Amino acid sequence: MVQIDSLTFYYKKEERFFDFPNIALSKGENLLILGKSGIGKTTLLHLLAGILIPISGKVVIAGVDIHSISHPELDKFRGQNIGLVFQKKHAIQSLNVIENLQTRLFLSKKPINNTSIDFLLKQLDISNCKNSTINTLSEGQLQRLGIAMAVIHNPQVIFADEPTSSLDDENCKIVIELLIKQAKLTNANLIVITHDHRIKSLFSNSITL
Amino acid sequence: MNIWKISLKNIKSKPIYTFLSIFILALSIALLLGVRQLEASFKYQMQNNLGEIDLVIGAKGSPLQLILASVLHMDNPTGNILYEDAKKISKSPFVKTAVPISYGDNYKGYKIVGTTNEFAKLYNAKLEKGRAIKKSMEVILGSIVAEQLQLKIGDAFLSSHGLVENDMHVHPEHLIVVGVYQSTNKIIDRLIVTNLESIWDVHHQENEHEENKNYLEHHEKGKEITSLLVSFRSPSALLTLPRRINENTNMQAALPKYELDKLYQYTGIGFKTISWIGYMILIISCITIFISLYKMVKERAFDLALLRTYGASNFQLIRMIAYEGLIIGFFAFFLGFIVLKTGLYFMFKSIETEYQQNILQKIPLQEFLQIGGVVVITIILSVLLAIYPIIKMNISTTLSNEK
């Protein structure tokens, strides 16, 4: 469950004001947010993930108004309930694939279960690079690892920021399909924010900023 | 997976910086500990070897040389004094004990000291086996001499003239081992003790052999000894006795404590210099560790922001950096210790053979903890400087700049 209510944000440095539309997603529902560069896509995503603090408005995830709780609580909430997928950087450089996933579980204070890690890597077709270091992975493998990092802890919501913009058409489709599949498996809400119109057809529910 | 493991992986992922940090810190630790150890050993050795000796009376010359020769047995004596003259001083009411010593010979580098039974009491040395010396040409061995030379009671050996091992000038008379002292960790462990008569006998006969007339005349005047080791009955003797001897006789009186303090001041400058070099390197290592950690924080800013999105708190990230510093410190201490031990081992191998004396002491615990404390403060300082960007980090901006 994700609910956004009259959310606004102001960038002091650039003197820019953002006013975001209200959104309400029921459990398991996905949403594609389309928008041109500079329209505040990443800002919205950071507000949703509790990385930025809004001027006004509410973000409610799984019944929790995330901007009303304390910082440590927010850190904990983010770790346990939110999965983030980024465009390029997906994992910690100094750790290998499996260590990254173990770290992810450790930081979200969930039990480290190597069987479920293996299972997820298999599903994402990257079992063979389980012990690879991050800088030896290809773009496609990295993006899959990014998905794994976002879902391994069974989050309530998965936010993806331009997950496909550096991928070719084929990988683009595969990655989105994987995201949708994983979201469904964990019964999480998936919100993808992008300017990439190639994936519009894969979502039934979309808005444009 | 835990914070320690993540820190360890971080360190492993930048081996050159890690190595540099550890190496430089280890070097400064080794230097600082080494200096303290040498200093402590020096002090201990000197004080320990003084035993109960308050004053040394010997031939005129350098007082420091007289002390080094008569107390530490490290240098050549200044010359000889007449036993009669020395005896006169022994009778002074200020004197509690006065032990004459006489030497000039060695066996395989270990000095042979002619003296009285009082000598062993100065060092609290007791016989481990055998008996006291009853007649000329009998010797009792210090514990290290007995061990190193594998000599037993009843063994006989030939001494050679001078204080350094040589085959050129060997006395023809056999010395016979009659006893071995218990280990005292003092200079007596490395000496061969005999009575005064043995020394006189050996040299008297020799002089007869070689330079008959001249020396006969000389020897008739009286027996000679190298020096007299005096302990006072009361500290007030310190004020009068040395001055009286120095002014009224052809002998000199030297105060071992005073002379060794002087010597210690000379060597102290060296220790201080090395200490300062050690601290300088410690500062450099502090900067190196700081740069290494800071570089990690700056270059991996995105990784750190990612960790925050994974649910890590700021405090966990700070712990991660702090642990990296601690791991570096731990390995540096370990490596520093190994460097120190091997360095001192090779250094003292040469000194030991030169002076037949192992003077190395353990580092006093207090000094050890002090250096440890300084190192920990260094690491904490580097960590504090390095975590500043974490505290200041804006996750949103960092994540937005990924491209």
Coordinates of C-alpha atoms in Angstrom, one line a residue:
Chain A
M1 CA 0.0 0.0 0.0
V2 CA 1.4 3.3 -1.1
Q3 CA -0.3 6.7 -0.6
I4 CA 1.0 10.1 -1.6
D5 CA -1.0 13.1 -0.4
S6 CA -0.4 16.7 -1.5
L7 CA 3.4 16.3 -1.5
T8 CA 5.5 19.4 -2.1
F9 CA 9.2 20.1 -2.1
Y10 CA 11.5 23.1 -2.5
Y11 CA 15.1 23.2 -3.6
K12 CA 16.7 26.1 -1.9
K13 CA 19.8 26.2 -4.0
E14 CA 17.9 26.2 -7.3
E15 CA 14.9 28.0 -6.0
R16 CA 12.6 25.4 -7.5
F17 CA 9.3 24.4 -6.2
F18 CA 7.7 20.9 -6.8
D19 CA 4.1 20.0 -6.4
F20 CA 3.4 16.3 -6.9
P21 CA 0.1 14.6 -7.8
N22 CA -1.7 12.5 -5.3
I23 CA -1.2 8.8 -5.7
A24 CA -2.9 5.8 -4.0
L25 CA -1.9 2.3 -4.8
S26 CA -3.6 -0.7 -3.2
K27 CA -1.6 -3.8 -2.2
G28 CA 0.3 -5.4 -5.1
E29 CA -0.6 -2.6 -7.6
N30 CA 2.1 -1.2 -9.9
L31 CA 2.7 2.3 -11.3
L32 CA 4.8 3.8 -14.0
I33 CA 5.6 7.5 -13.6
L34 CA 6.8 9.1 -16.8
G35 CA 8.4 12.5 -17.1
K36 CA 11.0 14.5 -18.9
S37 CA 14.4 15.2 -17.4
G38 CA 14.4 17.8 -14.7
I39 CA 10.7 17.5 -13.9
G40 CA 11.5 16.2 -10.5
K41 CA 11.3 12.4 -11.0
T42 CA 14.3 11.6 -8.8
T43 CA 13.1 14.1 -6.2
L44 CA 9.8 12.3 -6.0
L45 CA 11.5 9.0 -5.7
H46 CA 13.7 10.3 -2.9
L47 CA 10.7 11.7 -1.1
L48 CA 9.0 8.4 -1.4
A49 CA 12.0 6.6 0.0
G50 CA 12.4 9.0 2.9
I51 CA 15.8 10.2 1.6
L52 CA 14.5 13.7 1.1
I53 CA 12.1 15.5 3.5
P54 CA 9.1 17.3 2.0
I55 CA 7.9 20.8 2.8
S56 CA 4.4 19.5 3.2
G57 CA 2.3 16.4 2.4
K58 CA 2.4 12.8 3.4
V59 CA 3.9 9.6 2.1
V60 CA 2.3 6.5 3.7
I61 CA 3.8 3.1 3.1
A62 CA 2.2 0.0 4.6
G63 CA 0.3 2.3 7.0
V64 CA 3.3 4.3 8.2
D65 CA 3.6 8.0 7.5
I66 CA 7.3 7.8 6.9
H67 CA 8.0 11.5 7.4
S68 CA 6.4 11.6 10.8
I69 CA 8.8 9.0 12.4
S70 CA 12.3 9.7 13.8
H71 CA 15.5 9.4 11.7
P72 CA 16.6 6.1 13.2
E73 CA 13.2 4.7 12.8
L74 CA 13.1 5.9 9.2
D75 CA 16.5 4.2 8.6
K76 CA 15.1 1.0 9.9
F77 CA 11.8 1.3 8.1
R78 CA 13.6 2.0 4.8
G79 CA 15.9 -1.0 5.3
Q80 CA 13.0 -3.3 6.0
N81 CA 10.2 -2.1 3.8
I82 CA 11.7 -0.3 0.8
G83 CA 13.7 -1.7 -2.1
L84 CA 15.5 0.7 -4.4
V85 CA 16.7 0.1 -8.0
F86 CA 19.0 2.7 -9.5
Q87 CA 20.2 3.3 -13.1
K88 CA 23.8 2.3 -12.9
K89 CA 25.2 1.7 -9.4
H90 CA 23.6 -1.3 -7.9
A91 CA 25.9 -2.7 -5.3
I92 CA 28.9 -2.1 -3.0
Q93 CA 32.2 -2.2 -4.9
S94 CA 34.3 -3.8 -2.2
L95 CA 31.9 -6.8 -1.8
N96 CA 31.1 -9.6 -4.2
V97 CA 27.6 -10.5 -5.3
I98 CA 26.7 -12.8 -2.5
E99 CA 28.3 -10.6 0.1
N100 CA 26.3 -7.7 -1.2
L101 CA 23.1 -9.6 -0.7
Q102 CA 24.1 -10.8 2.8
T103 CA 25.0 -7.2 3.7
R104 CA 21.6 -6.0 2.4
L105 CA 19.8 -8.6 4.7
F106 CA 22.1 -7.8 7.6
L107 CA 21.4 -4.0 7.4
S108 CA 17.7 -4.5 7.1
K109 CA 17.9 -6.7 10.2
K110 CA 16.5 -9.8 8.5
P111 CA 17.9 -13.3 8.9
I112 CA 20.6 -14.2 6.3
N113 CA 19.3 -17.1 4.4
N114 CA 21.7 -18.4 1.8
T115 CA 19.1 -20.7 0.2
S116 CA 16.8 -17.8 -0.6
I117 CA 19.7 -15.8 -1.9
D118 CA 20.7 -18.8 -4.2
F119 CA 17.1 -19.1 -5.3
L120 CA 16.8 -15.4 -6.2
L121 CA 20.0 -15.4 -8.1
K122 CA 18.8 -18.4 -10.1
Q123 CA 15.5 -16.7 -10.9
L124 CA 17.4 -13.7 -12.1
D125 CA 19.8 -15.9 -14.1
I126 CA 23.0 -14.7 -12.3
S127 CA 23.8 -17.7 -10.2
N128 CA 27.1 -18.1 -12.1
C129 CA 28.4 -14.8 -10.9
K130 CA 27.6 -15.5 -7.2
N131 CA 31.2 -15.0 -6.2
S132 CA 32.1 -12.4 -8.8
T133 CA 33.3 -8.9 -7.8
I134 CA 31.1 -6.1 -8.9
N135 CA 33.4 -4.5 -11.4
T136 CA 33.6 -7.8 -13.4
L137 CA 29.8 -7.9 -14.1
S138 CA 28.2 -6.8 -17.4
E139 CA 25.6 -4.0 -17.6
G140 CA 22.8 -6.6 -17.8
Q141 CA 24.1 -8.7 -14.9
L142 CA 24.6 -5.5 -12.8
Q143 CA 21.0 -4.5 -13.4
R144 CA 19.8 -7.9 -12.4
L145 CA 21.9 -7.7 -9.3
G146 CA 20.3 -4.3 -8.7
I147 CA 16.9 -6.0 -8.7
A148 CA 18.1 -8.7 -6.4
M149 CA 19.3 -6.1 -4.0
A150 CA 15.9 -4.4 -4.1
V151 CA 13.8 -7.5 -3.4
I152 CA 16.0 -9.9 -1.3
H153 CA 14.5 -8.6 1.9
N154 CA 10.8 -8.9 0.8
P155 CA 10.0 -5.2 0.9
Q156 CA 6.6 -3.6 0.9
V157 CA 7.4 -1.4 -2.0
I158 CA 10.0 -1.3 -4.8
F159 CA 11.1 2.0 -6.2
A160 CA 13.0 2.0 -9.5
D161 CA 14.7 5.2 -10.7
E162 CA 15.4 5.0 -14.5
P163 CA 16.2 1.3 -14.3
T164 CA 16.3 0.9 -18.1
S165 CA 17.9 4.0 -19.6
S166 CA 21.3 2.4 -20.0
L167 CA 20.0 -0.9 -21.4
D168 CA 19.3 -2.0 -25.0
D169 CA 15.7 -2.8 -26.1
E170 CA 16.0 -6.5 -25.3
N171 CA 17.5 -6.1 -21.8
C172 CA 15.1 -3.3 -21.1
K173 CA 12.1 -5.5 -21.6
I174 CA 13.7 -8.4 -19.6
V175 CA 14.6 -6.2 -16.7
I176 CA 11.1 -4.7 -16.4
E177 CA 9.5 -8.1 -16.7
L178 CA 11.8 -9.4 -13.9
L179 CA 10.9 -6.4 -11.7
I180 CA 7.2 -6.9 -12.2
K181 CA 7.6 -10.6 -11.6
Q182 CA 9.6 -10.1 -8.4
A183 CA 7.2 -7.5 -7.1
K184 CA 4.4 -9.9 -7.7
L185 CA 6.2 -12.7 -5.9
T186 CA 6.8 -10.7 -2.8
N187 CA 3.4 -9.0 -3.2
A188 CA 5.0 -5.6 -3.2
N189 CA 4.0 -2.3 -4.9
L190 CA 6.3 -1.5 -7.8
I191 CA 6.8 2.1 -8.8
V192 CA 9.0 2.8 -11.8
I193 CA 10.0 6.4 -12.5
T194 CA 11.5 6.9 -16.0
H195 CA 11.6 9.0 -19.2
D196 CA 11.9 5.7 -21.1
H197 CA 8.7 5.3 -23.2
R198 CA 9.8 1.8 -24.3
I199 CA 8.4 0.3 -21.2
K200 CA 5.0 2.0 -21.2
S201 CA 3.3 -0.9 -22.8
L202 CA 4.4 -3.2 -19.9
F203 CA 2.4 -1.3 -17.3
S204 CA -1.4 -1.0 -17.1
N205 CA -1.2 1.9 -14.7
S206 CA 0.8 5.0 -15.5
I207 CA 0.9 8.7 -14.9
T208 CA 2.9 11.5 -16.5
L209 CA 4.5 14.3 -14.4
Chain B
M1 CA 27.7 -10.5 7.5
N2 CA 28.4 -7.7 10.0
I3 CA 30.1 -4.3 10.2
W4 CA 33.5 -5.9 11.0
K5 CA 33.3 -8.0 7.9
I6 CA 32.3 -5.1 5.7
S7 CA 35.2 -3.1 7.1
L8 CA 37.6 -5.9 6.4
K9 CA 36.4 -6.2 2.8
N10 CA 36.8 -2.5 2.3
I11 CA 40.3 -2.7 3.5
K12 CA 41.0 -5.7 1.3
S13 CA 39.7 -3.8 -1.7
K14 CA 42.4 -1.2 -1.5
P15 CA 45.5 -3.2 -0.7
I16 CA 48.2 -0.6 -1.5
Y17 CA 46.7 2.1 0.7
T18 CA 46.2 -0.5 3.4
F19 CA 49.7 -1.8 3.2
L20 CA 51.1 1.7 3.3
S21 CA 49.0 2.7 6.3
I22 CA 50.0 -0.5 8.2
F23 CA 53.6 -0.3 7.3
I24 CA 54.2 3.3 8.3
L25 CA 52.2 2.9 11.5
A26 CA 54.2 -0.3 12.3
L27 CA 57.4 1.5 11.7
S28 CA 56.6 4.2 14.2
I29 CA 55.3 1.7 16.7
A30 CA 58.5 -0.3 16.4
L31 CA 60.7 2.8 16.8
L32 CA 58.8 4.1 19.8
L33 CA 58.7 0.8 21.5
G34 CA 62.3 0.0 20.6
V35 CA 63.5 3.2 22.1
R36 CA 61.6 2.7 25.3
Q37 CA 62.9 -0.8 25.6
L38 CA 66.5 0.2 25.1
E39 CA 66.1 3.0 27.5
A40 CA 64.6 0.8 30.1
S41 CA 67.2 -1.9 29.6
F42 CA 70.0 0.6 29.9
K43 CA 68.6 2.1 33.1
Y44 CA 67.9 -1.3 34.6
Q45 CA 71.2 -2.7 33.7
M46 CA 73.1 0.1 35.2
Q47 CA 71.2 0.3 38.4
N48 CA 71.2 -3.5 38.8
N49 CA 74.9 -3.8 38.3
L50 CA 75.6 -1.1 40.9
G51 CA 74.6 -3.6 43.5
E52 CA 75.6 -2.0 46.8
I53 CA 78.5 -0.1 45.4
D54 CA 78.5 3.5 46.5
L55 CA 82.1 4.4 45.6
V56 CA 84.8 3.0 43.4
I57 CA 88.4 3.8 44.2
G58 CA 91.0 3.3 41.5
A59 CA 94.0 4.8 39.6
K60 CA 93.7 8.4 38.5
G61 CA 92.2 8.9 35.1
S62 CA 88.7 9.1 33.7
P63 CA 86.2 8.5 36.4
L64 CA 83.7 7.2 33.9
Q65 CA 86.2 4.7 32.6
L66 CA 86.9 3.5 36.1
I67 CA 83.2 2.9 36.7
L68 CA 82.7 1.2 33.3
A69 CA 85.7 -1.1 34.0
S70 CA 85.1 -1.8 37.7
V71 CA 81.3 -1.9 37.9
L72 CA 80.0 -2.8 34.4
H73 CA 83.1 -4.6 33.3
M74 CA 82.9 -3.1 29.9
D75 CA 86.0 -1.0 29.5
N76 CA 89.7 -1.3 30.3
P77 CA 90.8 -0.2 33.8
T78 CA 92.5 3.1 34.4
G79 CA 95.5 1.4 35.9
N80 CA 96.4 -0.2 39.2
I81 CA 96.6 1.0 42.8
L82 CA 98.6 -0.3 45.7
Y83 CA 96.7 -2.8 47.8
E84 CA 98.3 -1.2 50.9
D85 CA 96.8 2.2 50.1
A86 CA 93.4 0.7 49.4
K87 CA 93.5 -1.2 52.7
K88 CA 94.0 2.0 54.5
I89 CA 90.8 3.4 53.1
S90 CA 88.9 0.2 54.0
K91 CA 89.7 1.0 57.7
S92 CA 87.9 4.3 57.5
P93 CA 84.8 4.5 59.8
F94 CA 82.7 5.6 56.9
V95 CA 83.2 2.3 55.1
K96 CA 80.9 -0.6 55.6
T97 CA 82.5 -3.0 53.1
A98 CA 85.4 -2.5 50.8
V99 CA 85.9 -5.2 48.1
P100 CA 89.2 -5.2 46.2
I101 CA 89.1 -6.3 42.6
S102 CA 92.0 -7.0 40.3
Y103 CA 92.0 -8.2 36.8
G104 CA 93.6 -8.2 33.5
D105 CA 93.0 -11.7 32.2
N106 CA 90.2 -13.4 30.4
Y107 CA 89.1 -16.9 29.3
K108 CA 87.4 -17.0 25.9
G109 CA 86.4 -13.4 26.4
Y110 CA 84.9 -13.7 29.9
K111 CA 86.8 -11.6 32.4
I112 CA 88.6 -13.1 35.3
V113 CA 88.2 -11.1 38.5
G114 CA 90.5 -11.5 41.4
T115 CA 88.7 -10.5 44.6
T116 CA 87.6 -11.6 48.0
N117 CA 84.5 -13.5 49.1
E118 CA 82.8 -10.2 49.8
F119 CA 82.4 -9.6 46.1
A120 CA 79.6 -12.2 45.6
K121 CA 77.7 -10.5 48.5
L122 CA 77.6 -7.2 46.5
Y123 CA 75.4 -9.0 44.0
N124 CA 73.7 -11.4 46.4
A125 CA 75.2 -14.2 44.4
K126 CA 75.0 -17.6 46.1
L127 CA 76.8 -20.8 45.1
E128 CA 74.6 -23.1 43.1
K129 CA 77.2 -25.9 43.4
G130 CA 80.7 -26.5 44.5
R131 CA 82.5 -24.6 47.3
A132 CA 84.2 -21.3 48.1
I133 CA 87.7 -20.6 47.0
K134 CA 90.3 -21.8 49.4
K135 CA 93.6 -21.3 47.6
S136 CA 95.2 -19.6 44.7
M137 CA 94.2 -20.7 41.1
E138 CA 90.7 -21.8 42.1
V139 CA 87.8 -20.1 40.4
I140 CA 84.0 -19.9 40.7
L141 CA 82.1 -19.3 37.5
G142 CA 79.1 -17.0 36.9
S143 CA 76.1 -18.9 35.8
I144 CA 76.2 -17.7 32.2
V145 CA 79.9 -18.4 31.9
A146 CA 79.4 -22.0 33.1
E147 CA 76.5 -22.4 30.7
Q148 CA 78.2 -20.9 27.7
L149 CA 81.6 -22.5 28.1
Q150 CA 80.2 -25.8 29.3
L151 CA 82.6 -25.9 32.2
K152 CA 82.0 -28.1 35.2
I153 CA 83.5 -28.4 38.7
G154 CA 87.0 -29.9 38.5
D155 CA 87.6 -28.6 35.0
A156 CA 90.9 -26.7 34.4
F157 CA 91.6 -24.1 31.8
L158 CA 94.3 -21.6 30.8
S159 CA 93.6 -17.9 31.0
S160 CA 94.9 -15.5 28.4
H161 CA 96.3 -12.1 29.1
G162 CA 94.3 -9.0 28.5
L163 CA 90.6 -8.4 28.4
V164 CA 89.9 -9.7 24.9
E165 CA 90.1 -13.3 23.8
N166 CA 93.4 -14.1 22.2
D167 CA 95.8 -17.0 21.7
M168 CA 98.9 -14.9 21.6
H169 CA 99.5 -14.5 25.3
V170 CA 98.3 -17.5 27.3
H171 CA 99.4 -17.9 30.9
P172 CA 100.9 -21.3 31.6
E173 CA 99.1 -21.9 34.9
H174 CA 95.8 -23.9 35.0
L175 CA 92.8 -22.4 36.8
I176 CA 90.5 -25.0 38.3
V177 CA 86.8 -24.6 38.6
V178 CA 85.6 -25.2 42.2
G179 CA 82.1 -23.7 42.1
V180 CA 79.3 -22.1 40.1
Y181 CA 77.1 -19.2 41.2
Q182 CA 73.4 -19.1 40.9
S183 CA 72.0 -16.9 38.2
T184 CA 71.5 -13.3 39.5
N185 CA 70.8 -11.4 36.2
K186 CA 73.6 -9.2 37.2
I187 CA 77.1 -8.7 35.9
I188 CA 78.5 -11.5 38.1
D189 CA 76.8 -14.0 35.9
R190 CA 79.3 -13.2 33.2
L191 CA 82.4 -13.2 35.3
I192 CA 85.0 -15.7 36.4
V193 CA 85.7 -15.0 40.0
T194 CA 88.9 -16.0 41.7
N195 CA 91.0 -14.7 44.7
L196 CA 93.5 -11.9 44.5
E197 CA 96.4 -14.3 44.9
S198 CA 95.6 -16.1 41.7
I199 CA 96.0 -12.9 39.7
W200 CA 99.1 -11.9 41.5
D201 CA 100.6 -15.4 41.1
V202 CA 100.0 -15.5 37.4
H203 CA 101.4 -12.0 36.8
H204 CA 104.2 -12.2 39.2
Q205 CA 105.7 -15.3 37.7
E206 CA 105.2 -13.9 34.3
N207 CA 107.0 -10.7 35.1
E208 CA 109.9 -12.8 36.5
H209 CA 110.0 -14.6 33.2
E210 CA 110.0 -11.6 31.0
E211 CA 111.3 -8.5 32.5
N212 CA 113.2 -9.8 35.5
K213 CA 114.9 -6.9 37.2
N214 CA 112.6 -3.9 36.5
Y215 CA 109.5 -5.6 37.7
L216 CA 110.9 -7.4 40.6
E217 CA 111.8 -4.0 42.0
H218 CA 108.3 -2.8 41.3
H219 CA 106.6 -5.7 42.9
E220 CA 108.6 -5.6 46.0
K221 CA 106.9 -2.4 46.9
G222 CA 103.6 -4.2 47.3
K223 CA 100.8 -6.0 45.7
E224 CA 98.5 -4.1 43.3
I225 CA 94.8 -4.2 42.7
T226 CA 92.7 -2.6 40.0
S227 CA 90.1 -0.9 42.2
L228 CA 88.3 -1.0 45.4
L229 CA 84.5 -1.2 45.5
V230 CA 83.2 0.6 48.6
S231 CA 79.8 0.7 50.2
F232 CA 79.2 3.4 52.8
R233 CA 78.0 3.0 56.3
S234 CA 76.0 6.2 56.1
P235 CA 75.2 8.6 53.2
S236 CA 77.1 11.4 54.9
A237 CA 80.3 9.7 53.8
L238 CA 79.4 10.8 50.3
L239 CA 80.4 14.3 51.2
T240 CA 83.8 13.7 52.7
L241 CA 85.4 10.5 51.7
P242 CA 85.6 11.0 47.9
R243 CA 87.0 14.5 48.3
R244 CA 89.6 13.3 50.8
I245 CA 90.8 10.5 48.5
N246 CA 90.9 12.7 45.4
E247 CA 92.8 15.5 47.1
N248 CA 95.1 13.6 49.4
T249 CA 96.1 10.4 47.6
N250 CA 97.3 9.5 44.1
M251 CA 94.1 7.5 43.7
Q252 CA 90.7 8.7 42.5
A253 CA 87.3 8.1 44.0
A254 CA 84.4 7.9 41.5
L255 CA 80.7 7.8 42.4
P256 CA 79.1 5.2 40.1
K257 CA 75.6 6.6 40.4
Y258 CA 76.8 10.1 39.4
E259 CA 79.0 8.8 36.5
L260 CA 76.3 6.5 35.2
D261 CA 73.8 9.3 35.3
K262 CA 76.2 11.4 33.3
L263 CA 76.6 8.6 30.8
Y264 CA 72.9 8.2 30.8
Q265 CA 72.4 11.8 29.9
Y266 CA 74.7 11.4 26.9
T267 CA 72.9 8.3 25.6
G268 CA 69.5 10.0 26.6
I269 CA 70.0 12.5 23.8
G270 CA 70.1 9.7 21.3
F271 CA 67.0 8.1 22.8
K272 CA 65.2 11.3 22.7
T273 CA 66.1 11.9 19.0
I274 CA 64.9 8.5 18.0
S275 CA 61.8 9.1 20.1
W276 CA 61.1 12.3 18.2
I277 CA 61.7 10.6 14.8
G278 CA 59.3 7.9 16.0
Y279 CA 56.6 10.5 16.8
M280 CA 57.2 12.2 13.5
I281 CA 56.6 9.0 11.7
L282 CA 53.5 8.5 13.9
I283 CA 52.2 11.8 12.7
I284 CA 52.9 10.8 9.1
S285 CA 51.1 7.5 9.6
C286 CA 48.2 9.4 11.1
I287 CA 48.0 11.4 7.9
T288 CA 48.3 8.3 5.8
I289 CA 45.5 6.5 7.6
F290 CA 43.4 9.6 7.4
I291 CA 44.0 10.0 3.6
S292 CA 43.3 6.3 3.1
L293 CA 40.0 6.5 5.0
Y294 CA 39.0 9.8 3.7
K295 CA 39.7 8.7 0.1
M296 CA 37.5 5.7 0.7
V297 CA 34.7 7.9 2.1
K298 CA 35.0 10.3 -0.8
E299 CA 35.4 7.8 -3.6
R300 CA 32.8 5.5 -2.3
A301 CA 30.4 8.1 -1.4
F302 CA 27.8 6.4 -3.6
D303 CA 28.5 3.1 -1.9
L304 CA 27.9 4.7 1.5
A305 CA 24.7 6.3 0.3
L306 CA 23.6 2.9 -1.0
L307 CA 24.3 1.4 2.4
R308 CA 22.1 4.1 3.9
T309 CA 19.2 3.1 1.5
Y310 CA 19.8 -0.5 2.6
G311 CA 18.8 0.6 6.1
A312 CA 22.3 1.4 7.5
S313 CA 22.3 4.2 10.0
N314 CA 24.8 7.0 10.0
F315 CA 26.3 5.5 13.1
Q316 CA 26.8 2.1 11.4
L317 CA 28.7 3.8 8.6
I318 CA 30.9 5.6 11.2
R319 CA 31.5 2.3 12.9
M320 CA 32.5 0.8 9.6
I321 CA 35.2 3.5 9.1
A322 CA 36.3 3.3 12.7
Y323 CA 36.7 -0.5 12.5
E324 CA 38.8 0.0 9.4
G325 CA 41.1 2.3 11.4
L326 CA 41.2 -0.2 14.2
I327 CA 42.0 -3.2 12.0
I328 CA 44.8 -1.2 10.4
G329 CA 46.0 -0.3 13.9
F330 CA 45.8 -3.9 15.1
F331 CA 47.9 -5.2 12.2
A332 CA 50.3 -2.3 12.5
F333 CA 50.9 -3.1 16.2
F334 CA 51.4 -6.8 15.4
L335 CA 53.8 -6.0 12.5
G336 CA 55.5 -3.3 14.6
F337 CA 56.2 -5.8 17.3
I338 CA 57.7 -8.3 14.9
V339 CA 59.9 -5.6 13.3
L340 CA 61.0 -4.5 16.8
K341 CA 61.8 -8.1 17.9
T342 CA 63.8 -8.9 14.8
G343 CA 65.5 -5.6 14.8
L344 CA 66.6 -5.8 18.4
Y345 CA 67.6 -9.4 17.9
F346 CA 70.1 -8.6 15.2
M347 CA 71.2 -5.4 17.0
F348 CA 72.0 -7.3 20.2
K349 CA 73.6 -10.2 18.6
S350 CA 76.6 -8.0 17.9
I351 CA 76.5 -6.2 21.3
E352 CA 76.3 -9.5 23.1
T353 CA 79.4 -10.9 21.6
E354 CA 81.2 -7.7 22.2
Y355 CA 80.4 -7.3 25.9
Q356 CA 79.5 -10.9 26.7
Q357 CA 76.4 -9.4 28.2
N358 CA 72.7 -9.6 27.4
I359 CA 71.4 -6.3 28.5
L360 CA 67.9 -6.4 26.9
Q361 CA 65.0 -5.9 29.3
K362 CA 61.3 -6.3 28.7
I363 CA 59.4 -3.1 27.8
P364 CA 57.8 -1.8 31.0
L365 CA 54.1 -2.4 30.9
Q366 CA 53.4 1.3 31.6
E367 CA 55.5 2.4 28.6
F368 CA 53.9 -0.2 26.5
L369 CA 50.4 1.0 27.4
Q370 CA 51.5 4.6 26.9
I371 CA 52.7 3.9 23.3
G372 CA 49.5 1.9 22.8
G373 CA 47.4 4.8 24.0
V374 CA 49.2 7.2 21.7
V375 CA 48.6 4.9 18.7
V376 CA 45.0 4.5 19.6
I377 CA 44.6 8.3 19.8
T378 CA 46.3 8.6 16.4
I379 CA 43.8 6.2 14.9
I380 CA 40.8 7.9 16.6
L381 CA 42.0 11.2 15.3
S382 CA 42.3 9.9 11.7
V383 CA 38.9 8.3 11.9
L384 CA 37.3 11.4 13.3
L385 CA 38.7 13.5 10.4
A386 CA 37.7 10.9 7.9
I387 CA 34.1 10.5 9.1
Y388 CA 33.3 14.2 8.7
P389 CA 32.1 13.7 5.1
I390 CA 29.7 11.0 6.3
I391 CA 28.1 13.3 8.8
K392 CA 27.8 15.9 6.2
M393 CA 26.6 13.5 3.5
N394 CA 23.4 14.3 1.6
I395 CA 22.2 10.9 0.4
S396 CA 19.8 12.4 -2.1
T397 CA 22.5 14.5 -3.8
T398 CA 25.0 11.7 -3.8
L399 CA 22.5 9.3 -5.3
S400 CA 21.4 11.8 -7.9
N401 CA 25.0 12.3 -9.0
E402 CA 25.5 8.6 -9.9
K403 CA 25.7 9.2 -13.6

